[in-house]
Amino acid sequence: MRFYQATRFLFPRSLERRIAFVCLAATALPLIACLAYQAATGTWNAAILGVLALATLLGAGLALATILGLLSPVARAAAMLQSIQDGKRVGAIPVGGEDVVGRLFRGVAIAANQADGEAGQLSTADERDDLTGLRNRRGFFIDAARVLTGEYNAVLALIEIDHFEAILETYGDMTGDSLLRAFAGRLAMGTRRTDVSARWASTQFAVLLIHTTLEDARAIMERLRVSVTQTDPLFVGNSPVTFSCGLAPVRDQVLIGAAISRADAALHIAQYEGRNRVEAAS
């Protein structure tokens, strides 16, 4: 480290040029010594000087090529670390030996894995609802774009807990939060792992039922409604919890906006008709 610091005045922005300069100076020492000796003694031997000059040039070129070749992995590792620092993904990381280059690339691999993990955690956190653990709207649209390919039937369900504002007024925010978490758990248990469940708004949830017809979606939501209200009912105080649901078919991610509007209209019909019911868009 001391030698590195001491030679920083030589090409401070380029380690390769600094090493090349030192290499040239070192390989030229025999030629310089020979010139000094012949100058001091006054005996000049052109053949010896020519051989030394040629050997110096060949040795310097070979040394430079070797040093630059050995330094190239270091430069590549430095470029990868800079990419990681800039938030970019790096390609395949070479596997080195047990020397300093191998340890350097292992450090790059560790840094890349940590950066990917942190990015994944941030992305996942940005796509999840903090209270319920379900996807939020952003996460819902990301998953919807992935699964809605136009090849299979799917159904969008919009769900709203009935009289939630009255529950908040009577029992308070803590009870309301507990109810939302409990309902999210029922929603996760009542749908398939391939379906996309999300907290849509403060009192609303959305489910994208994949590979499902409108009739099958209605049956799934009816089973969930009976489970929440009768089979294993959710209670707030002495009152059972109910929900209303609107359904709309959708096949293509491009048409998700229209499906949302139709499901929302069906949800309003379910609420207008007395709540605690499932309505499909006409």
mmCIF file of C-alpha atoms in Angstrom:
data_model
loop_
_atom_site.group_PDB
_atom_site.id
_atom_site.type_symbol
_atom_site.label_atom_id
_atom_site.label_comp_id
_atom_site.label_asym_id
_atom_site.label_seq_id
_atom_site.Cartn_x
_atom_site.Cartn_y
_atom_site.Cartn_z
ATOM 1 C CA MET A 1 0.000 0.000 0.000
ATOM 2 C CA ARG A 2 2.912 2.357 0.736
ATOM 3 C CA PHE A 3 4.386 1.832 -2.735
ATOM 4 C CA TYR A 4 0.968 2.390 -4.271
ATOM 5 C CA GLN A 5 0.582 5.662 -2.376
ATOM 6 C CA ALA A 6 4.147 6.742 -3.156
ATOM 7 C CA THR A 7 3.708 6.304 -6.911
ATOM 8 C CA ARG A 8 0.316 8.002 -7.181
ATOM 9 C CA PHE A 9 1.935 11.066 -8.763
ATOM 10 C CA LEU A 10 2.632 8.890 -11.818
ATOM 11 C CA PHE A 11 -0.594 8.758 -13.844
ATOM 12 C CA PRO A 12 -2.924 9.222 -10.837
ATOM 13 C CA ARG A 13 -5.983 8.190 -12.892
ATOM 14 C CA SER A 14 -4.531 5.032 -14.449
ATOM 15 C CA LEU A 15 -2.992 2.166 -12.505
ATOM 16 C CA GLU A 16 -2.197 0.349 -15.757
ATOM 17 C CA ARG A 17 -0.053 3.238 -17.074
ATOM 18 C CA ARG A 18 1.707 3.525 -13.727
ATOM 19 C CA ILE A 19 2.609 -0.155 -13.791
ATOM 20 C CA ALA A 20 3.712 0.107 -17.438
ATOM 21 C CA PHE A 21 6.025 3.011 -16.596
ATOM 22 C CA VAL A 22 7.642 1.163 -13.675
ATOM 23 C CA CYS A 23 7.962 -1.969 -15.839
ATOM 24 C CA LEU A 24 9.699 -0.072 -18.640
ATOM 25 C CA ALA A 25 12.033 1.641 -16.172
ATOM 26 C CA ALA A 26 12.949 -1.678 -14.554
ATOM 27 C CA THR A 27 13.585 -3.531 -17.821
ATOM 28 C CA ALA A 28 15.699 -0.639 -19.130
ATOM 29 C CA LEU A 29 18.118 -0.737 -16.165
ATOM 30 C CA PRO A 30 20.583 -3.233 -17.767
ATOM 31 C CA LEU A 31 20.752 -1.111 -20.940
ATOM 32 C CA ILE A 32 21.244 2.087 -18.934
ATOM 33 C CA ALA A 33 23.952 0.438 -16.833
ATOM 34 C CA CYS A 34 25.761 -0.787 -19.965
ATOM 35 C CA LEU A 35 25.620 2.661 -21.543
ATOM 36 C CA ALA A 36 26.968 4.248 -18.365
ATOM 37 C CA TYR A 37 29.837 1.709 -18.156
ATOM 38 C CA GLN A 38 30.875 2.123 -21.775
ATOM 39 C CA ALA A 39 30.676 5.900 -21.455
ATOM 40 C CA ALA A 40 32.841 5.798 -18.318
ATOM 41 C CA THR A 41 35.483 3.498 -19.871
ATOM 42 C CA GLY A 42 35.326 4.988 -23.339
ATOM 43 C CA THR A 43 34.951 1.564 -24.928
ATOM 44 C CA TRP A 44 31.889 1.322 -27.124
ATOM 45 C CA ASN A 45 30.618 -1.995 -28.363
ATOM 46 C CA ALA A 46 27.780 -1.529 -30.803
ATOM 47 C CA ALA A 47 26.923 -5.240 -30.984
ATOM 48 C CA ILE A 48 26.469 -5.550 -27.229
ATOM 49 C CA LEU A 49 24.409 -2.362 -27.096
ATOM 50 C CA GLY A 50 22.216 -3.575 -29.964
ATOM 51 C CA VAL A 51 21.589 -6.939 -28.331
ATOM 52 C CA LEU A 52 20.790 -5.270 -25.007
ATOM 53 C CA ALA A 53 18.450 -2.749 -26.633
ATOM 54 C CA LEU A 54 16.610 -5.508 -28.514
ATOM 55 C CA ALA A 55 16.361 -7.667 -25.386
ATOM 56 C CA THR A 56 15.099 -4.667 -23.411
ATOM 57 C CA LEU A 57 12.354 -3.951 -25.928
ATOM 58 C CA LEU A 58 11.276 -7.587 -26.138
ATOM 59 C CA GLY A 59 11.356 -8.010 -22.366
ATOM 60 C CA ALA A 60 9.408 -4.806 -21.784
ATOM 61 C CA GLY A 61 6.766 -5.776 -24.372
ATOM 62 C CA LEU A 62 6.364 -9.272 -22.914
ATOM 63 C CA ALA A 63 6.182 -7.902 -19.369
ATOM 64 C CA LEU A 64 3.620 -5.267 -20.338
ATOM 65 C CA ALA A 65 1.423 -7.787 -22.148
ATOM 66 C CA THR A 66 1.585 -10.163 -19.199
ATOM 67 C CA ILE A 67 0.842 -7.482 -16.604
ATOM 68 C CA LEU A 68 -2.074 -6.065 -18.583
ATOM 69 C CA GLY A 69 -3.476 -9.574 -19.032
ATOM 70 C CA LEU A 70 -3.231 -10.216 -15.299
ATOM 71 C CA LEU A 71 -4.838 -6.848 -14.542
ATOM 72 C CA SER A 72 -7.821 -7.345 -16.881
ATOM 73 C CA PRO A 73 -9.809 -9.447 -14.349
ATOM 74 C CA VAL A 74 -9.260 -6.722 -11.749
ATOM 75 C CA ALA A 75 -10.594 -4.092 -14.164
ATOM 76 C CA ARG A 76 -13.580 -6.316 -14.970
ATOM 77 C CA ALA A 77 -14.346 -6.851 -11.287
ATOM 78 C CA ALA A 78 -14.107 -3.093 -10.681
ATOM 79 C CA ALA A 79 -16.545 -2.443 -13.542
ATOM 80 C CA MET A 80 -18.976 -5.012 -12.108
ATOM 81 C CA LEU A 81 -18.797 -3.432 -8.660
ATOM 82 C CA GLN A 82 -19.494 -0.019 -10.199
ATOM 83 C CA SER A 83 -22.544 -1.462 -12.005
ATOM 84 C CA ILE A 84 -23.832 -2.944 -8.743
ATOM 85 C CA GLN A 85 -23.288 0.396 -7.026
ATOM 86 C CA ASP A 86 -25.269 2.107 -9.817
ATOM 87 C CA GLY A 87 -28.148 -0.303 -9.279
ATOM 88 C CA LYS A 88 -27.586 -2.219 -12.520
ATOM 89 C CA ARG A 89 -27.610 -5.983 -12.960
ATOM 90 C CA VAL A 90 -24.336 -7.715 -13.881
ATOM 91 C CA GLY A 91 -23.923 -10.715 -16.124
ATOM 92 C CA ALA A 92 -22.201 -13.985 -15.332
ATOM 93 C CA ILE A 93 -19.477 -13.482 -12.737
ATOM 94 C CA PRO A 94 -16.258 -15.425 -13.498
ATOM 95 C CA VAL A 95 -14.958 -17.971 -10.997
ATOM 96 C CA GLY A 96 -11.360 -17.341 -9.976
ATOM 97 C CA GLY A 97 -8.865 -19.412 -8.076
ATOM 98 C CA GLU A 98 -7.605 -19.027 -4.547
ATOM 99 C CA ASP A 99 -5.543 -15.927 -5.341
ATOM 100 C CA VAL A 100 -6.496 -12.293 -4.917
ATOM 101 C CA VAL A 101 -8.457 -12.221 -8.200
ATOM 102 C CA GLY A 102 -10.541 -15.210 -7.114
ATOM 103 C CA ARG A 103 -11.271 -13.558 -3.774
ATOM 104 C CA LEU A 104 -12.187 -10.349 -5.581
ATOM 105 C CA PHE A 105 -14.714 -12.080 -7.854
ATOM 106 C CA ARG A 106 -16.205 -13.913 -4.876
ATOM 107 C CA GLY A 107 -16.674 -10.521 -3.242
ATOM 108 C CA VAL A 108 -18.381 -9.250 -6.410
ATOM 109 C CA ALA A 109 -20.716 -12.274 -6.383
ATOM 110 C CA ILE A 110 -21.612 -11.663 -2.729
ATOM 111 C CA ALA A 111 -22.292 -7.962 -3.430
ATOM 112 C CA ALA A 112 -24.448 -8.830 -6.461
ATOM 113 C CA ASN A 113 -26.495 -11.373 -4.494
ATOM 114 C CA GLN A 114 -27.017 -8.926 -1.641
ATOM 115 C CA ALA A 115 -28.062 -6.182 -4.071
ATOM 116 C CA ASP A 116 -30.507 -8.522 -5.818
ATOM 117 C CA GLY A 117 -31.930 -9.609 -2.471
ATOM 118 C CA GLU A 118 -32.384 -6.049 -1.262
ATOM 119 C CA ALA A 119 -33.963 -5.051 -4.579
ATOM 120 C CA GLY A 120 -36.296 -8.012 -4.384
ATOM 121 C CA GLN A 121 -37.292 -7.134 -0.832
ATOM 122 C CA LEU A 122 -37.944 -3.517 -1.791
ATOM 123 C CA SER A 123 -39.940 -4.584 -4.832
ATOM 124 C CA THR A 124 -41.965 -7.065 -2.824
ATOM 125 C CA ALA A 125 -42.591 -4.511 -0.069
ATOM 126 C CA ASP A 126 -43.700 -1.973 -2.665
ATOM 127 C CA GLU A 127 -46.231 -4.469 -4.068
ATOM 128 C CA ARG A 128 -47.709 -5.645 -0.752
ATOM 129 C CA ASP A 129 -50.349 -4.173 1.513
ATOM 130 C CA ASP A 130 -48.789 -3.617 4.942
ATOM 131 C CA LEU A 131 -51.938 -4.418 6.919
ATOM 132 C CA THR A 132 -53.204 -7.598 5.238
ATOM 133 C CA GLY A 133 -50.109 -8.974 3.508
ATOM 134 C CA LEU A 134 -52.031 -9.291 0.239
ATOM 135 C CA ARG A 135 -50.950 -7.625 -2.976
ATOM 136 C CA ASN A 136 -51.768 -3.944 -3.258
ATOM 137 C CA ARG A 137 -53.105 -2.366 -6.449
ATOM 138 C CA ARG A 138 -49.652 -2.054 -7.961
ATOM 139 C CA GLY A 139 -48.857 -5.690 -7.231
ATOM 140 C CA PHE A 140 -52.252 -6.737 -8.570
ATOM 141 C CA PHE A 141 -51.684 -5.023 -11.927
ATOM 142 C CA ILE A 142 -48.169 -6.478 -12.201
ATOM 143 C CA ASP A 143 -49.497 -10.000 -11.659
ATOM 144 C CA ALA A 144 -52.497 -9.388 -13.911
ATOM 145 C CA ALA A 145 -50.188 -8.351 -16.759
ATOM 146 C CA ARG A 146 -48.262 -11.585 -16.252
ATOM 147 C CA VAL A 147 -51.215 -13.998 -16.264
ATOM 148 C CA LEU A 148 -53.729 -12.360 -18.619
ATOM 149 C CA THR A 149 -52.425 -13.504 -21.999
ATOM 150 C CA GLY A 150 -55.710 -13.685 -23.921
ATOM 151 C CA GLU A 151 -55.510 -17.474 -24.116
ATOM 152 C CA TYR A 152 -57.658 -18.484 -21.147
ATOM 153 C CA ASN A 153 -60.846 -17.404 -19.412
ATOM 154 C CA ALA A 154 -60.456 -15.387 -16.221
ATOM 155 C CA VAL A 155 -62.836 -13.527 -13.954
ATOM 156 C CA LEU A 156 -62.284 -10.412 -11.883
ATOM 157 C CA ALA A 157 -64.070 -10.258 -8.530
ATOM 158 C CA LEU A 158 -64.429 -6.990 -6.600
ATOM 159 C CA ILE A 159 -65.415 -7.542 -2.959
ATOM 160 C CA GLU A 160 -66.444 -5.080 -0.267
ATOM 161 C CA ILE A 161 -67.182 -5.802 3.397
ATOM 162 C CA ASP A 162 -70.740 -4.721 4.143
ATOM 163 C CA HIS A 163 -71.364 -1.801 6.545
ATOM 164 C CA PHE A 164 -67.653 -1.385 7.270
ATOM 165 C CA GLU A 165 -67.989 2.326 8.058
ATOM 166 C CA ALA A 166 -70.604 1.523 10.710
ATOM 167 C CA ILE A 167 -68.241 -1.074 12.209
ATOM 168 C CA LEU A 168 -65.512 1.551 12.477
ATOM 169 C CA GLU A 169 -67.857 4.064 14.101
ATOM 170 C CA THR A 170 -69.047 1.511 16.649
ATOM 171 C CA TYR A 171 -65.906 -0.466 17.440
ATOM 172 C CA GLY A 172 -62.987 1.718 16.319
ATOM 173 C CA ASP A 173 -60.009 1.448 14.009
ATOM 174 C CA MET A 174 -58.274 -1.433 15.824
ATOM 175 C CA THR A 175 -61.309 -3.682 15.379
ATOM 176 C CA GLY A 176 -61.563 -2.582 11.764
ATOM 177 C CA ASP A 177 -57.916 -3.482 11.128
ATOM 178 C CA SER A 178 -58.372 -6.867 12.804
ATOM 179 C CA LEU A 179 -61.413 -7.531 10.621
ATOM 180 C CA LEU A 180 -59.512 -6.630 7.452
ATOM 181 C CA ARG A 181 -56.655 -8.975 8.378
ATOM 182 C CA ALA A 182 -59.083 -11.800 9.226
ATOM 183 C CA PHE A 183 -61.018 -11.304 5.998
ATOM 184 C CA ALA A 184 -57.784 -11.287 3.968
ATOM 185 C CA GLY A 185 -56.897 -14.617 5.563
ATOM 186 C CA ARG A 186 -60.293 -16.077 4.602
ATOM 187 C CA LEU A 187 -59.846 -14.740 1.080
ATOM 188 C CA ALA A 188 -56.466 -16.423 0.767
ATOM 189 C CA MET A 189 -57.858 -19.740 2.064
ATOM 190 C CA GLY A 190 -60.973 -19.567 -0.097
ATOM 191 C CA THR A 191 -59.149 -19.036 -3.392
ATOM 192 C CA ARG A 192 -56.504 -21.027 -5.246
ATOM 193 C CA ARG A 193 -52.777 -20.384 -5.166
ATOM 194 C CA THR A 194 -52.868 -19.536 -8.868
ATOM 195 C CA ASP A 195 -55.418 -16.757 -8.265
ATOM 196 C CA VAL A 196 -54.312 -13.173 -7.580
ATOM 197 C CA SER A 197 -55.749 -11.643 -4.390
ATOM 198 C CA ALA A 198 -55.236 -8.009 -3.457
ATOM 199 C CA ARG A 199 -56.459 -5.280 -1.150
ATOM 200 C CA TRP A 200 -58.089 -2.972 -3.666
ATOM 201 C CA ALA A 201 -59.133 -0.070 -1.429
ATOM 202 C CA SER A 202 -59.662 0.621 2.265
ATOM 203 C CA THR A 203 -62.717 -1.662 2.468
ATOM 204 C CA GLN A 204 -62.453 -3.473 -0.871
ATOM 205 C CA PHE A 205 -60.586 -6.526 -2.121
ATOM 206 C CA ALA A 206 -59.969 -7.840 -5.624
ATOM 207 C CA VAL A 207 -59.428 -11.398 -6.832
ATOM 208 C CA LEU A 208 -58.389 -12.419 -10.323
ATOM 209 C CA LEU A 209 -59.590 -15.995 -10.801
ATOM 210 C CA ILE A 210 -57.409 -17.632 -13.435
ATOM 211 C CA HIS A 211 -58.661 -20.305 -15.898
ATOM 212 C CA THR A 212 -62.200 -19.789 -14.605
ATOM 213 C CA THR A 213 -65.580 -19.273 -16.226
ATOM 214 C CA LEU A 214 -68.096 -16.790 -14.886
ATOM 215 C CA GLU A 215 -70.246 -19.626 -13.523
ATOM 216 C CA ASP A 216 -67.305 -21.221 -11.711
ATOM 217 C CA ALA A 217 -66.262 -17.832 -10.308
ATOM 218 C CA ARG A 218 -69.758 -17.278 -8.943
ATOM 219 C CA ALA A 219 -69.630 -20.714 -7.258
ATOM 220 C CA ILE A 220 -66.222 -19.928 -5.693
ATOM 221 C CA MET A 221 -67.408 -16.589 -4.332
ATOM 222 C CA GLU A 222 -70.664 -18.108 -3.069
ATOM 223 C CA ARG A 223 -68.707 -20.750 -1.132
ATOM 224 C CA LEU A 224 -66.564 -17.994 0.357
ATOM 225 C CA ARG A 225 -69.654 -15.959 1.267
ATOM 226 C CA VAL A 226 -71.324 -18.942 2.994
ATOM 227 C CA SER A 227 -68.090 -19.742 4.832
ATOM 228 C CA VAL A 228 -67.713 -16.186 6.143
ATOM 229 C CA THR A 229 -71.374 -15.800 7.143
ATOM 230 C CA GLN A 230 -72.472 -19.336 8.152
ATOM 231 C CA THR A 231 -70.036 -22.246 8.099
ATOM 232 C CA ASP A 232 -67.244 -20.576 10.080
ATOM 233 C CA PRO A 233 -68.613 -17.071 10.536
ATOM 234 C CA LEU A 234 -66.644 -13.947 11.223
ATOM 235 C CA PHE A 235 -68.120 -11.805 13.983
ATOM 236 C CA VAL A 236 -67.695 -8.205 15.073
ATOM 237 C CA GLY A 237 -69.246 -8.044 18.487
ATOM 238 C CA ASN A 238 -72.407 -10.140 18.169
ATOM 239 C CA SER A 239 -72.964 -9.350 14.497
ATOM 240 C CA PRO A 240 -71.816 -11.664 11.683
ATOM 241 C CA VAL A 241 -69.686 -10.156 8.936
ATOM 242 C CA THR A 242 -71.007 -10.216 5.369
ATOM 243 C CA PHE A 243 -69.678 -9.004 2.042
ATOM 244 C CA SER A 244 -70.917 -8.104 -1.403
ATOM 245 C CA CYS A 245 -69.178 -9.122 -4.631
ATOM 246 C CA GLY A 246 -69.255 -8.115 -8.294
ATOM 247 C CA LEU A 247 -67.882 -10.342 -11.073
ATOM 248 C CA ALA A 248 -66.771 -9.591 -14.619
ATOM 249 C CA PRO A 249 -65.000 -11.848 -17.156
ATOM 250 C CA VAL A 250 -61.659 -10.786 -18.597
ATOM 251 C CA ARG A 251 -59.185 -12.545 -20.902
ATOM 252 C CA ASP A 252 -56.657 -9.917 -21.915
ATOM 253 C CA GLN A 253 -54.629 -7.512 -19.805
ATOM 254 C CA VAL A 254 -55.512 -4.735 -22.257
ATOM 255 C CA LEU A 255 -59.183 -5.107 -21.257
ATOM 256 C CA ILE A 256 -58.604 -5.091 -17.479
ATOM 257 C CA GLY A 257 -59.848 -1.506 -17.175
ATOM 258 C CA ALA A 258 -63.202 -2.363 -18.746
ATOM 259 C CA ALA A 259 -63.479 -5.463 -16.536
ATOM 260 C CA ILE A 260 -62.867 -3.362 -13.433
ATOM 261 C CA SER A 261 -65.663 -0.977 -14.423
ATOM 262 C CA ARG A 262 -68.085 -3.849 -15.083
ATOM 263 C CA ALA A 263 -67.195 -5.652 -11.828
ATOM 264 C CA ASP A 264 -67.613 -2.396 -9.904
ATOM 265 C CA ALA A 265 -71.049 -1.880 -11.485
ATOM 266 C CA ALA A 266 -72.039 -5.441 -10.504
ATOM 267 C CA LEU A 267 -70.794 -4.790 -6.959
ATOM 268 C CA HIS A 268 -73.010 -1.716 -6.696
ATOM 269 C CA ILE A 269 -75.979 -3.778 -7.861
ATOM 270 C CA ALA A 270 -75.245 -6.378 -5.161
ATOM 271 C CA GLN A 271 -75.171 -3.619 -2.537
ATOM 272 C CA TYR A 272 -78.331 -2.018 -3.898
ATOM 273 C CA GLU A 273 -80.143 -5.357 -3.825
ATOM 274 C CA GLY A 274 -79.514 -5.757 -0.112
ATOM 275 C CA ARG A 275 -75.836 -6.744 0.229
ATOM 276 C CA ASN A 276 -74.480 -10.154 1.285
ATOM 277 C CA ARG A 277 -74.726 -11.399 -2.282
ATOM 278 C CA VAL A 278 -72.688 -12.106 -5.448
ATOM 279 C CA GLU A 279 -73.652 -10.420 -8.728
ATOM 280 C CA ALA A 280 -72.182 -11.030 -12.173
ATOM 281 C CA ALA A 281 -71.874 -8.297 -14.783
ATOM 282 C CA SER A 282 -74.532 -8.537 -17.463
#
